[in-house]
Short mmCIF file of N, CA and C in Angstrom, two decimals:
data_model
loop_
_atom_site.label_atom_id
_atom_site.label_comp_id
_atom_site.label_asym_id
_atom_site.label_seq_id
_atom_site.Cartn_x
_atom_site.Cartn_y
_atom_site.Cartn_z
N GLN S 9 20.02 -10.57 19.30
CA GLN S 9 19.55 -10.26 17.96
C GLN S 9 19.29 -8.75 17.86
N VAL S 10 19.96 -8.12 16.92
CA VAL S 10 19.80 -6.69 16.72
C VAL S 10 18.68 -6.46 15.72
N GLN S 11 17.67 -5.73 16.09
CA GLN S 11 16.52 -5.46 15.22
C GLN S 11 16.43 -3.97 14.99
N LEU S 12 16.51 -3.59 13.72
CA LEU S 12 16.32 -2.19 13.37
C LEU S 12 14.82 -1.91 13.29
N LEU S 13 14.41 -0.68 13.55
CA LEU S 13 12.99 -0.36 13.60
C LEU S 13 12.69 0.83 12.71
N GLU S 14 11.95 0.57 11.61
CA GLU S 14 11.56 1.64 10.70
C GLU S 14 10.21 2.23 11.10
N SER S 15 10.00 3.46 10.65
CA SER S 15 8.70 4.10 10.79
C SER S 15 8.57 5.16 9.70
N GLY S 16 7.34 5.61 9.47
CA GLY S 16 7.13 6.71 8.54
C GLY S 16 6.51 6.35 7.21
N GLY S 17 6.28 5.06 6.97
CA GLY S 17 5.66 4.68 5.71
C GLY S 17 4.21 5.11 5.65
N GLY S 18 3.62 4.99 4.46
CA GLY S 18 2.23 5.35 4.32
C GLY S 18 1.82 5.48 2.88
N LEU S 19 0.64 6.04 2.70
CA LEU S 19 0.06 6.25 1.37
C LEU S 19 0.18 7.72 1.00
N VAL S 20 0.80 8.00 -0.13
CA VAL S 20 0.92 9.38 -0.60
C VAL S 20 0.57 9.44 -2.08
N GLN S 21 0.31 10.65 -2.55
CA GLN S 21 0.00 10.84 -3.96
C GLN S 21 1.29 11.12 -4.74
N PRO S 22 1.28 10.84 -6.03
CA PRO S 22 2.46 11.16 -6.85
C PRO S 22 2.86 12.62 -6.70
N GLY S 23 4.16 12.85 -6.60
CA GLY S 23 4.68 14.20 -6.44
C GLY S 23 4.86 14.65 -5.01
N GLU S 24 4.27 13.91 -4.08
CA GLU S 24 4.39 14.28 -2.67
C GLU S 24 5.69 13.74 -2.07
N SER S 25 5.92 14.13 -0.82
CA SER S 25 7.14 13.74 -0.12
C SER S 25 6.81 12.90 1.11
N LEU S 26 7.81 12.15 1.54
CA LEU S 26 7.65 11.31 2.72
C LEU S 26 9.04 11.08 3.30
N THR S 27 9.13 11.03 4.62
CA THR S 27 10.42 10.75 5.27
C THR S 27 10.31 9.50 6.12
N LEU S 28 11.21 8.56 5.87
CA LEU S 28 11.28 7.34 6.67
C LEU S 28 12.35 7.51 7.75
N SER S 29 12.11 6.88 8.89
CA SER S 29 13.06 6.93 9.99
C SER S 29 13.42 5.51 10.39
N CYS S 30 14.62 5.34 10.90
CA CYS S 30 15.07 4.03 11.35
C CYS S 30 15.86 4.19 12.63
N SER S 31 15.45 3.47 13.65
CA SER S 31 16.15 3.50 14.93
C SER S 31 17.16 2.35 14.97
N ILE S 32 18.40 2.68 15.32
CA ILE S 32 19.49 1.70 15.38
C ILE S 32 19.81 1.43 16.85
N PRO S 33 19.65 0.21 17.33
CA PRO S 33 19.83 -0.06 18.76
C PRO S 33 21.27 -0.29 19.20
N ILE S 34 22.22 -0.06 18.31
CA ILE S 34 23.63 -0.20 18.68
C ILE S 34 24.37 1.06 18.25
N SER S 35 25.61 1.22 18.72
CA SER S 35 26.37 2.41 18.38
C SER S 35 26.59 2.52 16.88
N MET S 36 26.23 3.66 16.33
CA MET S 36 26.39 3.84 14.89
C MET S 36 27.86 3.96 14.51
N TYR S 37 28.70 4.28 15.48
CA TYR S 37 30.13 4.38 15.18
C TYR S 37 30.73 2.99 14.96
N SER S 38 30.01 1.95 15.35
CA SER S 38 30.49 0.58 15.15
C SER S 38 30.06 0.00 13.80
N LEU S 39 29.27 0.77 13.06
CA LEU S 39 28.73 0.27 11.80
C LEU S 39 29.66 0.53 10.63
N ASN S 40 29.65 -0.40 9.68
CA ASN S 40 30.41 -0.23 8.45
C ASN S 40 29.55 0.47 7.41
N ALA S 41 28.37 -0.03 7.20
CA ALA S 41 27.45 0.54 6.21
C ALA S 41 26.06 0.65 6.82
N MET S 42 25.29 1.60 6.32
CA MET S 42 23.91 1.76 6.77
C MET S 42 23.13 2.39 5.64
N GLY S 43 21.83 2.11 5.63
CA GLY S 43 21.03 2.72 4.58
C GLY S 43 19.69 2.07 4.40
N TRP S 44 19.20 2.11 3.16
CA TRP S 44 17.84 1.67 2.86
C TRP S 44 17.81 0.80 1.61
N TYR S 45 17.00 -0.25 1.68
CA TYR S 45 16.65 -1.09 0.55
C TYR S 45 15.14 -1.03 0.36
N ARG S 46 14.68 -1.51 -0.78
CA ARG S 46 13.25 -1.64 -0.99
C ARG S 46 12.96 -2.85 -1.84
N GLN S 47 11.73 -3.33 -1.69
CA GLN S 47 11.28 -4.47 -2.49
C GLN S 47 9.85 -4.24 -2.94
N ALA S 48 9.70 -4.14 -4.25
CA ALA S 48 8.38 -3.98 -4.84
C ALA S 48 7.78 -5.35 -5.11
N PRO S 49 6.46 -5.44 -5.21
CA PRO S 49 5.82 -6.73 -5.48
C PRO S 49 6.37 -7.39 -6.74
N GLY S 50 6.77 -8.64 -6.62
CA GLY S 50 7.27 -9.38 -7.77
C GLY S 50 8.68 -9.05 -8.19
N LYS S 51 9.35 -8.20 -7.42
CA LYS S 51 10.71 -7.80 -7.76
C LYS S 51 11.68 -8.16 -6.64
N GLU S 52 12.95 -8.18 -6.97
CA GLU S 52 13.96 -8.46 -5.97
C GLU S 52 14.22 -7.21 -5.12
N ARG S 53 14.73 -7.45 -3.92
CA ARG S 53 15.10 -6.34 -3.06
C ARG S 53 16.28 -5.59 -3.68
N GLU S 54 16.18 -4.27 -3.67
CA GLU S 54 17.24 -3.46 -4.28
C GLU S 54 17.72 -2.38 -3.33
N SER S 55 18.96 -2.00 -3.52
CA SER S 55 19.54 -0.93 -2.72
C SER S 55 18.99 0.41 -3.18
N VAL S 56 18.60 1.24 -2.24
CA VAL S 56 18.08 2.58 -2.55
C VAL S 56 19.15 3.63 -2.23
N ALA S 57 19.67 3.59 -1.02
CA ALA S 57 20.68 4.56 -0.60
C ALA S 57 21.51 3.92 0.50
N ILE S 58 22.83 3.90 0.30
CA ILE S 58 23.72 3.28 1.25
C ILE S 58 24.88 4.21 1.55
N THR S 59 25.18 4.37 2.83
CA THR S 59 26.34 5.15 3.26
C THR S 59 27.36 4.20 3.86
N ILE S 60 28.60 4.27 3.39
CA ILE S 60 29.65 3.38 3.87
C ILE S 60 30.67 4.19 4.68
N SER S 61 30.90 3.71 5.88
CA SER S 61 31.87 4.34 6.79
C SER S 61 31.59 5.82 6.99
N GLY S 62 30.34 6.20 6.86
CA GLY S 62 29.95 7.59 7.08
C GLY S 62 30.48 8.57 6.07
N ARG S 63 31.09 8.08 5.00
CA ARG S 63 31.71 9.00 4.04
C ARG S 63 31.12 8.85 2.64
N GLN S 64 31.09 7.66 2.11
CA GLN S 64 30.64 7.46 0.73
C GLN S 64 29.19 7.05 0.70
N THR S 65 28.39 7.78 -0.07
CA THR S 65 26.97 7.47 -0.21
C THR S 65 26.65 7.14 -1.66
N THR S 66 25.91 6.07 -1.84
CA THR S 66 25.50 5.64 -3.17
C THR S 66 23.99 5.57 -3.26
N TYR S 67 23.44 6.15 -4.31
CA TYR S 67 22.00 6.12 -4.54
C TYR S 67 21.69 5.30 -5.78
N ALA S 68 20.55 4.64 -5.77
CA ALA S 68 20.06 3.98 -6.97
C ALA S 68 19.78 5.05 -8.03
N ASP S 69 20.05 4.74 -9.28
CA ASP S 69 19.84 5.72 -10.35
C ASP S 69 18.41 6.24 -10.37
N SER S 70 17.48 5.38 -10.04
CA SER S 70 16.06 5.75 -10.12
C SER S 70 15.64 6.77 -9.07
N VAL S 71 16.47 6.97 -8.03
CA VAL S 71 16.09 7.91 -6.96
C VAL S 71 17.03 9.09 -6.85
N LYS S 72 18.09 9.12 -7.63
CA LYS S 72 19.05 10.22 -7.56
C LYS S 72 18.36 11.56 -7.81
N GLY S 73 18.66 12.52 -6.96
CA GLY S 73 18.06 13.83 -7.08
C GLY S 73 16.71 13.96 -6.41
N ARG S 74 16.14 12.83 -5.97
CA ARG S 74 14.83 12.86 -5.32
C ARG S 74 14.88 12.37 -3.87
N PHE S 75 15.78 11.44 -3.59
CA PHE S 75 15.89 10.87 -2.24
C PHE S 75 17.19 11.35 -1.59
N VAL S 76 17.13 11.56 -0.29
CA VAL S 76 18.32 11.96 0.47
C VAL S 76 18.41 11.14 1.75
N ILE S 77 19.55 10.50 1.97
CA ILE S 77 19.76 9.76 3.20
C ILE S 77 20.54 10.64 4.17
N SER S 78 20.17 10.56 5.44
CA SER S 78 20.89 11.31 6.47
C SER S 78 20.94 10.49 7.74
N THR S 79 21.87 10.85 8.61
CA THR S 79 22.01 10.13 9.87
C THR S 79 22.14 11.11 11.02
N ASP S 80 21.74 10.67 12.19
CA ASP S 80 21.93 11.43 13.42
C ASP S 80 22.59 10.47 14.41
N ASN S 81 23.90 10.53 14.51
CA ASN S 81 24.63 9.59 15.35
C ASN S 81 24.28 9.74 16.83
N ALA S 82 23.96 10.96 17.24
CA ALA S 82 23.63 11.20 18.65
C ALA S 82 22.31 10.53 19.03
N LYS S 83 21.41 10.42 18.06
CA LYS S 83 20.10 9.81 18.31
C LYS S 83 20.03 8.38 17.80
N ASN S 84 21.10 7.89 17.19
CA ASN S 84 21.10 6.55 16.61
C ASN S 84 19.96 6.38 15.60
N MET S 85 19.87 7.33 14.68
CA MET S 85 18.78 7.32 13.72
C MET S 85 19.32 7.47 12.30
N ILE S 86 18.63 6.81 11.37
CA ILE S 86 18.87 6.98 9.94
C ILE S 86 17.56 7.47 9.33
N TYR S 87 17.66 8.37 8.38
CA TYR S 87 16.47 8.91 7.73
C TYR S 87 16.59 8.76 6.22
N LEU S 88 15.44 8.66 5.57
CA LEU S 88 15.38 8.68 4.12
C LEU S 88 14.30 9.67 3.73
N GLN S 89 14.74 10.82 3.23
CA GLN S 89 13.81 11.83 2.76
C GLN S 89 13.51 11.55 1.29
N MET S 90 12.23 11.33 0.99
CA MET S 90 11.82 10.98 -0.37
C MET S 90 10.95 12.10 -0.92
N MET S 91 11.34 12.64 -2.05
CA MET S 91 10.62 13.75 -2.67
C MET S 91 10.18 13.36 -4.07
N SER S 92 9.22 14.10 -4.58
CA SER S 92 8.71 13.85 -5.93
C SER S 92 8.44 12.37 -6.15
N LEU S 93 7.70 11.79 -5.24
CA LEU S 93 7.47 10.35 -5.29
C LEU S 93 6.66 9.96 -6.52
N LYS S 94 7.00 8.77 -7.03
CA LYS S 94 6.34 8.23 -8.21
C LYS S 94 5.70 6.89 -7.86
N ALA S 95 4.79 6.45 -8.71
CA ALA S 95 4.14 5.16 -8.48
C ALA S 95 5.18 4.04 -8.42
N ASP S 96 6.25 4.17 -9.19
CA ASP S 96 7.30 3.15 -9.20
C ASP S 96 8.08 3.07 -7.89
N ASP S 97 7.90 4.06 -7.02
CA ASP S 97 8.56 4.02 -5.71
C ASP S 97 7.78 3.17 -4.71
N THR S 98 6.61 2.71 -5.09
CA THR S 98 5.81 1.87 -4.22
C THR S 98 6.56 0.57 -3.90
N ALA S 99 6.75 0.31 -2.62
CA ALA S 99 7.52 -0.86 -2.20
C ALA S 99 7.51 -0.93 -0.68
N VAL S 100 8.01 -2.05 -0.17
CA VAL S 100 8.33 -2.14 1.25
C VAL S 100 9.77 -1.67 1.40
N TYR S 101 9.99 -0.72 2.27
CA TYR S 101 11.31 -0.16 2.47
C TYR S 101 11.93 -0.74 3.75
N TYR S 102 13.17 -1.18 3.63
CA TYR S 102 13.87 -1.83 4.74
C TYR S 102 15.10 -1.01 5.14
N CYS S 103 15.24 -0.83 6.42
CA CYS S 103 16.45 -0.23 6.97
C CYS S 103 17.52 -1.30 7.05
N TYR S 104 18.76 -0.92 6.79
CA TYR S 104 19.86 -1.89 6.75
C TYR S 104 21.09 -1.31 7.43
N ALA S 105 21.82 -2.18 8.10
CA ALA S 105 23.13 -1.80 8.66
C ALA S 105 24.00 -3.04 8.73
N ASP S 106 25.30 -2.85 8.71
CA ASP S 106 26.18 -4.00 8.90
C ASP S 106 27.45 -3.61 9.65
N GLN S 107 28.05 -4.63 10.19
CA GLN S 107 29.32 -4.48 10.89
C GLN S 107 30.33 -5.45 10.30
N LEU S 108 31.58 -5.08 10.37
CA LEU S 108 32.67 -5.98 9.98
C LEU S 108 33.36 -6.45 11.25
N TYR S 109 33.37 -7.77 11.46
CA TYR S 109 33.94 -8.31 12.69
C TYR S 109 34.74 -9.56 12.36
N LEU S 110 36.01 -9.52 12.64
CA LEU S 110 36.91 -10.66 12.39
C LEU S 110 36.76 -11.18 10.96
N GLY S 111 36.71 -10.25 10.01
CA GLY S 111 36.65 -10.62 8.61
C GLY S 111 35.29 -11.03 8.12
N LYS S 112 34.30 -10.98 8.98
CA LYS S 112 32.95 -11.35 8.58
C LYS S 112 32.03 -10.13 8.56
N GLN S 113 31.06 -10.18 7.67
CA GLN S 113 30.08 -9.10 7.59
C GLN S 113 28.82 -9.54 8.31
N ILE S 114 28.44 -8.78 9.31
CA ILE S 114 27.23 -9.09 10.07
C ILE S 114 26.16 -8.10 9.64
N LYS S 115 25.05 -8.61 9.11
CA LYS S 115 23.99 -7.76 8.55
C LYS S 115 22.81 -7.66 9.50
N TYR S 116 22.23 -6.48 9.54
CA TYR S 116 21.03 -6.23 10.35
C TYR S 116 19.95 -5.61 9.47
N TRP S 117 18.71 -6.01 9.70
CA TRP S 117 17.58 -5.53 8.91
C TRP S 117 16.44 -5.08 9.81
N GLY S 118 15.65 -4.17 9.30
CA GLY S 118 14.39 -3.84 9.94
C GLY S 118 13.30 -4.74 9.40
N GLN S 119 12.11 -4.57 9.94
CA GLN S 119 10.98 -5.41 9.53
C GLN S 119 10.30 -4.90 8.27
N GLY S 120 10.62 -3.68 7.88
CA GLY S 120 10.06 -3.11 6.66
C GLY S 120 8.88 -2.19 6.95
N THR S 121 8.75 -1.17 6.13
CA THR S 121 7.61 -0.27 6.21
C THR S 121 7.09 -0.01 4.80
N GLN S 122 5.79 -0.09 4.65
CA GLN S 122 5.16 0.02 3.32
C GLN S 122 5.04 1.47 2.89
N VAL S 123 5.48 1.74 1.68
CA VAL S 123 5.28 3.04 1.04
C VAL S 123 4.46 2.80 -0.22
N THR S 124 3.33 3.46 -0.31
CA THR S 124 2.46 3.33 -1.46
C THR S 124 2.23 4.70 -2.08
N VAL S 125 2.54 4.81 -3.36
CA VAL S 125 2.37 6.07 -4.08
C VAL S 125 1.26 5.86 -5.11
N SER S 126 0.14 6.51 -4.88
CA SER S 126 -1.02 6.27 -5.74
C SER S 126 -1.95 7.46 -5.67
N SER S 127 -2.59 7.74 -6.80
CA SER S 127 -3.58 8.81 -6.83
C SER S 127 -4.98 8.26 -6.59
#
């Protein structure tokens, strides 16, 4: 069982910044997609930032211009730099990765890290 491990969540005030980190226990060169999802209370889990095949990156409209996803293949790490945080960004953030194997998509998730934006 592959378990991704997030860190970096916490409580911040509106307008502040926070960076999430995710450790990937397998070769990142074997991954098809990697990135971040979030789930706010009472809402469905949504995609925040996803990079596919290390080339195409997609951001949720609500975070464009404020969040930046990056990777460090040598360290097997994914990062999510979050700037100008808003109360609406409050959610549990999940690290995500998947592989394509024999026509099947194998998904991996982290346990989640809480981000709370409040004054």
